[in-house]
Short mmCIF file of C-alpha atoms in Angstrom, two decimals:
data_model
loop_
_atom_site.label_atom_id
_atom_site.label_comp_id
_atom_site.label_asym_id
_atom_site.label_seq_id
_atom_site.Cartn_x
_atom_site.Cartn_y
_atom_site.Cartn_z
CA MET A 78 57.66 47.74 43.16
CA GLU A 79 56.77 50.80 45.19
CA THR A 80 53.20 49.64 45.42
CA PHE A 81 54.34 46.30 46.78
CA GLY A 82 56.45 48.10 49.43
CA VAL A 83 53.52 50.30 50.48
CA VAL A 84 51.21 47.31 50.71
CA ALA A 85 53.80 45.39 52.78
CA VAL A 86 54.22 48.30 55.18
CA LEU A 87 50.43 48.61 55.60
CA VAL A 88 50.11 44.91 56.27
CA LEU A 89 52.89 45.05 58.88
CA LEU A 90 51.20 48.00 60.53
CA LEU A 91 47.80 46.23 60.63
CA VAL A 92 48.98 42.83 61.90
CA PRO A 93 49.20 43.80 65.58
CA SER A 94 45.73 45.37 65.62
CA LEU A 95 44.26 42.35 63.83
CA GLN A 96 45.91 40.07 66.36
CA LYS A 97 44.42 42.09 69.22
CA LEU A 98 41.04 41.88 67.53
CA LEU A 99 41.27 38.10 67.19
CA ASN A 100 42.38 37.73 70.81
CA SER A 101 39.44 39.84 71.93
CA VAL A 102 36.99 37.75 69.93
CA ALA A 103 38.54 34.53 71.25
CA TYR A 104 38.28 35.81 74.87
CA ARG A 105 34.59 36.76 74.36
CA ASN A 106 33.87 33.25 72.88
CA ARG A 107 35.49 31.54 75.87
CA ALA A 108 33.60 33.72 78.33
CA ARG A 109 30.36 33.03 76.51
CA GLY A 110 31.09 29.30 76.61
CA ARG A 111 31.83 29.37 80.35
CA ALA A 112 28.65 31.30 81.02
CA GLU A 113 26.69 28.77 79.05
CA ILE A 114 28.11 25.89 81.02
CA ILE A 115 27.30 27.59 84.29
CA ARG A 116 23.74 28.29 83.12
CA ALA A 117 23.31 24.67 82.06
CA ARG A 118 24.58 23.33 85.40
CA HIS A 119 22.36 25.67 87.27
CA SER A 120 19.37 24.68 85.13
CA ALA A 121 20.10 20.97 85.66
CA GLN A 122 20.22 21.51 89.41
CA LEU A 123 16.88 23.26 89.38
CA GLN A 124 15.26 20.49 87.31
CA THR A 125 16.35 17.57 89.43
CA PRO A 126 14.25 16.67 92.51
CA PRO A 127 15.95 17.58 95.84
CA GLY A 128 16.16 13.93 97.01
CA LYS A 129 17.78 12.74 93.77
CA GLN A 130 20.63 15.26 94.02
CA LYS A 131 21.80 13.82 97.35
CA LYS A 132 21.69 10.30 96.06
CA ASP A 133 23.62 11.25 92.93
CA LYS A 134 26.31 12.97 95.04
CA ALA A 135 26.57 9.99 97.34
CA LYS A 136 27.05 7.67 94.38
CA SER A 137 29.76 9.84 92.86
CA ARG A 138 31.78 9.81 96.11
CA VAL A 139 31.98 6.07 96.28
#
């Protein structure tokens, strides 16, 4: 029973640090995803001809 108590205390002590680690990993994944979307949008703008961008924007406003 003492072993179980020691293990329980260790788990309770480690839970906050594990939660911080998971939150940090989640934040990094979200930031990486946002950066990838920005890069993709920028790349798409560079690949489209200049005249086509204006026409597409005009169509989306209507």
